[in-house]
Short mmCIF file of N, CA, C and O in Angstrom, two decimals:
data_model
loop_
_atom_site.label_atom_id
_atom_site.label_comp_id
_atom_site.label_asym_id
_atom_site.label_seq_id
_atom_site.Cartn_x
_atom_site.Cartn_y
_atom_site.Cartn_z
N UNK Z 5 -17.38 0.47 -16.56
CA UNK Z 5 -17.51 1.54 -16.01
C UNK Z 5 -17.01 0.69 -14.91
O UNK Z 5 -17.16 -0.37 -14.12
N UNK Z 6 -16.21 0.89 -13.94
CA UNK Z 6 -15.12 0.50 -12.87
C UNK Z 6 -16.18 -0.33 -11.36
O UNK Z 6 -16.58 0.00 -10.76
N UNK Z 7 -16.00 -1.44 -10.69
CA UNK Z 7 -17.16 -1.51 -9.81
C UNK Z 7 -16.03 -1.11 -9.12
O UNK Z 7 -15.01 -0.78 -8.68
N UNK Z 8 -16.38 -0.37 -7.51
CA UNK Z 8 -15.54 -0.07 -6.82
C UNK Z 8 -15.92 -0.33 -5.28
O UNK Z 8 -17.21 -1.66 -5.73
N UNK Z 9 -15.13 -0.60 -4.83
CA UNK Z 9 -15.56 -1.18 -2.85
C UNK Z 9 -16.24 0.15 -2.08
O UNK Z 9 -17.05 0.87 -3.00
N UNK Z 10 -16.69 -0.80 -1.52
CA UNK Z 10 -17.61 -0.29 -0.40
C UNK Z 10 -17.34 1.16 -0.17
O UNK Z 10 -17.37 2.25 0.50
N UNK Z 11 -15.45 1.60 0.33
CA UNK Z 11 -15.00 2.80 1.08
C UNK Z 11 -15.15 3.69 -0.38
O UNK Z 11 -14.07 4.43 -1.05
N UNK Z 12 -15.63 3.29 -1.62
CA UNK Z 12 -14.99 3.91 -3.10
C UNK Z 12 -13.69 4.31 -4.36
O UNK Z 12 -13.53 4.94 -5.00
N UNK Z 13 -13.01 3.28 -3.73
CA UNK Z 13 -11.83 2.49 -4.16
C UNK Z 13 -11.71 1.54 -5.09
O UNK Z 13 -12.37 1.42 -4.92
N UNK Z 14 -11.26 2.07 -6.65
CA UNK Z 14 -11.51 1.66 -7.17
C UNK Z 14 -11.24 -0.42 -6.68
O UNK Z 14 -10.13 -0.79 -6.25
N UNK Z 15 -11.82 -1.59 -8.40
CA UNK Z 15 -11.49 -2.38 -7.55
C UNK Z 15 -9.94 -2.87 -7.97
O UNK Z 15 -8.97 -2.68 -7.72
N UNK Z 16 -9.11 -4.18 -7.17
CA UNK Z 16 -8.10 -4.43 -6.72
C UNK Z 16 -7.98 -5.44 -8.71
O UNK Z 16 -8.59 -6.10 -9.51
N UNK Z 17 -7.28 -5.11 -9.36
CA UNK Z 17 -7.34 -5.90 -10.91
C UNK Z 17 -8.72 -4.71 -11.97
O UNK Z 17 -8.97 -4.95 -13.19
N UNK Z 18 -8.70 -2.92 -11.31
CA UNK Z 18 -8.84 -2.51 -12.04
C UNK Z 18 -8.67 -2.13 -13.66
O UNK Z 18 -7.07 -2.57 -13.62
N UNK Z 19 -8.74 -1.75 -14.53
CA UNK Z 19 -8.09 -1.51 -15.71
C UNK Z 19 -6.95 -0.57 -15.99
O UNK Z 19 -6.51 -0.02 -15.53
N UNK Z 20 -7.20 1.18 -14.52
CA UNK Z 20 -6.15 2.13 -14.18
C UNK Z 20 -5.39 0.80 -14.03
O UNK Z 20 -3.31 1.48 -13.97
N UNK Z 21 -5.50 -0.31 -13.11
CA UNK Z 21 -4.14 -0.40 -12.09
C UNK Z 21 -3.14 -1.65 -12.95
O UNK Z 21 -2.01 -1.42 -13.28
N UNK Z 22 -3.78 -2.54 -14.33
CA UNK Z 22 -3.65 -3.04 -15.37
C UNK Z 22 -2.59 -1.52 -15.86
O UNK Z 22 -1.30 -2.85 -16.93
N UNK Z 23 -2.85 -0.78 -16.22
CA UNK Z 23 -1.91 0.71 -17.47
C UNK Z 23 -0.54 0.77 -16.17
O UNK Z 23 0.06 1.26 -16.77
N UNK Z 24 -0.88 0.15 -15.15
CA UNK Z 24 0.42 0.95 -14.50
C UNK Z 24 1.37 0.01 -14.11
O UNK Z 24 1.64 -1.76 -13.53
N UNK Z 25 3.18 0.40 -14.17
CA UNK Z 25 3.80 -0.18 -13.58
C UNK Z 25 3.72 -0.59 -12.47
O UNK Z 25 4.17 0.46 -11.68
N UNK Z 26 4.71 -1.47 -11.65
CA UNK Z 26 5.16 -2.00 -10.28
C UNK Z 26 6.26 -3.13 -10.15
O UNK Z 26 6.60 -3.79 -11.33
N UNK Z 27 7.16 -2.40 -9.64
CA UNK Z 27 7.78 -3.11 -9.73
C UNK Z 27 7.97 -4.05 -7.95
O UNK Z 27 7.70 -3.49 -6.80
N UNK Z 28 8.21 -5.29 -8.49
CA UNK Z 28 8.18 -6.47 -7.85
C UNK Z 28 8.93 -5.96 -6.51
O UNK Z 28 10.92 -6.77 -6.40
N UNK Z 29 9.28 -6.65 -4.80
CA UNK Z 29 10.96 -6.38 -4.34
C UNK Z 29 9.95 -6.96 -2.50
O UNK Z 29 9.43 -7.12 -2.45
N UNK Z 30 11.18 -7.69 -1.92
CA UNK Z 30 10.47 -7.90 -0.44
C UNK Z 30 11.64 -6.89 -0.43
O UNK Z 30 13.05 -6.83 0.24
N UNK Z 31 11.38 -7.01 1.92
CA UNK Z 31 11.83 -6.63 2.49
C UNK Z 31 11.72 -6.92 4.43
O UNK Z 31 10.54 -8.58 4.15
N UNK Z 32 12.82 -7.12 5.31
CA UNK Z 32 12.72 -7.88 6.06
C UNK Z 32 12.76 -6.84 7.09
O UNK Z 32 13.32 -4.89 7.07
N UNK Z 33 11.99 -6.75 8.57
CA UNK Z 33 11.48 -6.25 9.62
C UNK Z 33 10.95 -6.34 9.88
O UNK Z 33 10.95 -8.16 10.78
N UNK Z 34 11.39 -5.72 11.61
CA UNK Z 34 11.14 -6.14 12.99
C UNK Z 34 9.97 -7.05 12.56
O UNK Z 34 9.01 -6.77 12.59
N UNK Z 35 10.16 -7.58 13.51
CA UNK Z 35 8.66 -8.17 13.84
C UNK Z 35 7.49 -7.88 14.38
O UNK Z 35 6.16 -7.70 13.89
N UNK Z 36 7.69 -7.06 15.55
CA UNK Z 36 6.88 -5.84 15.98
C UNK Z 36 6.50 -5.25 15.27
O UNK Z 36 5.40 -5.02 14.96
N UNK Z 37 7.14 -4.64 14.61
CA UNK Z 37 7.01 -3.00 12.45
C UNK Z 37 6.31 -4.23 12.27
O UNK Z 37 5.80 -3.69 11.21
N UNK Z 38 6.75 -5.21 12.02
CA UNK Z 38 5.83 -5.95 10.82
C UNK Z 38 4.42 -6.51 11.56
O UNK Z 38 2.88 -6.32 10.63
N UNK Z 39 3.86 -6.79 13.01
CA UNK Z 39 2.44 -7.17 13.83
C UNK Z 39 1.87 -5.87 13.35
O UNK Z 39 0.60 -5.96 13.80
N UNK Z 40 2.92 -4.68 12.78
CA UNK Z 40 1.47 -3.42 13.57
C UNK Z 40 1.82 -2.99 12.43
O UNK Z 40 -0.13 -3.03 11.46
N UNK Z 41 2.08 -3.15 11.59
CA UNK Z 41 1.48 -2.60 9.87
C UNK Z 41 0.56 -4.23 8.63
O UNK Z 41 -0.24 -3.46 8.52
N UNK Z 42 0.94 -5.33 9.87
CA UNK Z 42 -0.36 -6.25 9.20
C UNK Z 42 -1.54 -5.86 9.31
O UNK Z 42 -2.47 -5.87 8.96
N UNK Z 43 -1.44 -4.74 11.25
CA UNK Z 43 -2.82 -4.97 12.01
C UNK Z 43 -3.20 -4.10 10.80
O UNK Z 43 -4.80 -3.43 10.84
N UNK Z 44 -2.39 -2.40 10.48
CA UNK Z 44 -2.86 -1.81 10.01
C UNK Z 44 -3.18 -1.87 8.75
O UNK Z 44 -4.49 -1.16 8.42
N UNK Z 45 -2.72 -2.91 8.11
CA UNK Z 45 -3.47 -3.72 6.27
C UNK Z 45 -4.66 -4.15 7.25
O UNK Z 45 -6.00 -3.94 6.33
N UNK Z 46 -5.15 -4.61 7.89
CA UNK Z 46 -6.14 -4.97 8.00
C UNK Z 46 -7.08 -4.32 8.55
O UNK Z 46 -7.98 -4.33 8.01
N UNK Z 47 -6.71 -3.67 8.99
CA UNK Z 47 -8.51 -2.43 9.24
C UNK Z 47 -8.74 -1.91 8.51
O UNK Z 47 -9.58 -1.84 8.63
N UNK Z 48 -7.24 -1.40 7.72
CA UNK Z 48 -8.12 -0.38 6.76
C UNK Z 48 -8.15 -1.07 5.05
O UNK Z 48 -8.01 0.24 3.88
N UNK Z 49 -8.22 -2.83 5.86
CA UNK Z 49 -8.20 -2.61 3.73
C UNK Z 49 -7.68 -1.72 3.26
O UNK Z 49 -7.60 -2.09 1.72
N UNK Z 50 -5.99 -2.24 2.89
CA UNK Z 50 -5.03 -2.23 2.17
C UNK Z 50 -3.51 -3.32 2.25
O UNK Z 50 -3.87 -3.78 2.88
N UNK Z 51 -3.40 -3.00 1.61
CA UNK Z 51 -1.93 -3.88 1.28
C UNK Z 51 -0.96 -3.32 2.26
O UNK Z 51 -1.31 -2.09 2.24
N UNK Z 52 -0.34 -3.64 2.38
CA UNK Z 52 1.17 -3.38 2.58
C UNK Z 52 2.01 -3.29 2.12
O UNK Z 52 3.08 -2.36 2.55
N UNK Z 53 2.16 -3.32 0.67
CA UNK Z 53 2.61 -2.78 -0.06
C UNK Z 53 2.38 -1.19 -0.77
O UNK Z 53 2.90 -0.60 -0.57
N UNK Z 54 0.68 -1.02 -0.49
CA UNK Z 54 0.03 0.60 -0.66
C UNK Z 54 1.10 1.48 0.85
O UNK Z 54 0.90 2.61 0.55
N UNK Z 55 0.91 0.71 1.74
CA UNK Z 55 0.62 1.52 2.82
C UNK Z 55 2.55 1.30 2.75
O UNK Z 55 2.64 2.27 3.06
N UNK Z 56 3.02 0.59 2.75
CA UNK Z 56 4.71 0.72 2.17
C UNK Z 56 4.75 2.45 1.60
O UNK Z 56 5.60 3.11 1.77
N UNK Z 57 4.22 2.41 0.45
CA UNK Z 57 4.55 3.29 -0.18
C UNK Z 57 4.07 4.61 -0.03
O UNK Z 57 4.39 5.63 -0.40
N UNK Z 58 2.80 4.60 0.56
CA UNK Z 58 2.20 5.85 1.01
C UNK Z 58 3.96 6.71 2.11
O UNK Z 58 3.53 8.18 1.39
N UNK Z 59 3.70 5.89 2.91
CA UNK Z 59 4.90 6.50 3.93
C UNK Z 59 6.45 6.23 3.65
O UNK Z 59 7.27 8.31 3.91
N UNK Z 60 6.37 6.17 2.19
CA UNK Z 60 7.79 6.67 1.68
C UNK Z 60 8.26 7.84 0.95
O UNK Z 60 9.04 8.57 1.15
N UNK Z 61 6.78 8.07 0.83
CA UNK Z 61 7.25 9.36 -0.68
C UNK Z 61 7.22 9.82 0.11
O UNK Z 61 8.11 11.50 -0.41
N UNK Z 62 6.66 10.68 1.44
CA UNK Z 62 7.04 11.93 2.14
C UNK Z 62 8.59 11.66 2.26
O UNK Z 62 8.97 12.78 3.00
N UNK Z 63 9.16 10.62 2.92
CA UNK Z 63 10.67 9.92 4.01
C UNK Z 63 11.73 10.58 2.26
O UNK Z 63 12.31 11.61 1.90
N UNK Z 64 11.45 9.93 0.96
CA UNK Z 64 12.22 10.43 -0.29
C UNK Z 64 11.89 11.39 -0.44
O UNK Z 64 13.51 12.40 -0.45
N UNK Z 65 10.37 12.77 -0.64
CA UNK Z 65 10.85 13.76 -1.10
C UNK Z 65 11.70 14.39 0.25
O UNK Z 65 12.35 15.58 -0.11
N UNK Z 66 11.30 14.24 1.65
CA UNK Z 66 12.43 15.18 2.56
C UNK Z 66 14.04 15.38 2.56
O UNK Z 66 14.63 15.99 2.64
N UNK Z 67 13.83 14.67 1.66
CA UNK Z 67 15.55 14.41 1.36
C UNK Z 67 16.18 14.49 0.26
O UNK Z 67 16.73 14.06 -0.59
N UNK Z 68 15.05 14.91 -1.21
CA UNK Z 68 15.32 15.27 -2.45
C UNK Z 68 14.98 14.62 -3.03
O UNK Z 68 15.89 14.69 -4.39
N UNK Z 69 13.97 12.99 -3.11
CA UNK Z 69 14.61 12.64 -4.32
C UNK Z 69 12.62 12.20 -4.73
O UNK Z 69 12.02 12.32 -3.96
#
């Protein structure tokens, strides 16, 4: 069975994550936005990639993508 974090999420590198494909890219943010993103991710034990993915999905859907 998958090991879980204290918040019930699969650990990084789980079998489910290994089966999914991801695309790596870089982006540039204003320093103040980056600091806010970094703080959010630290406080919520999430990656910056996860947070950006969660934010961009509704934005794209609103625009029909």
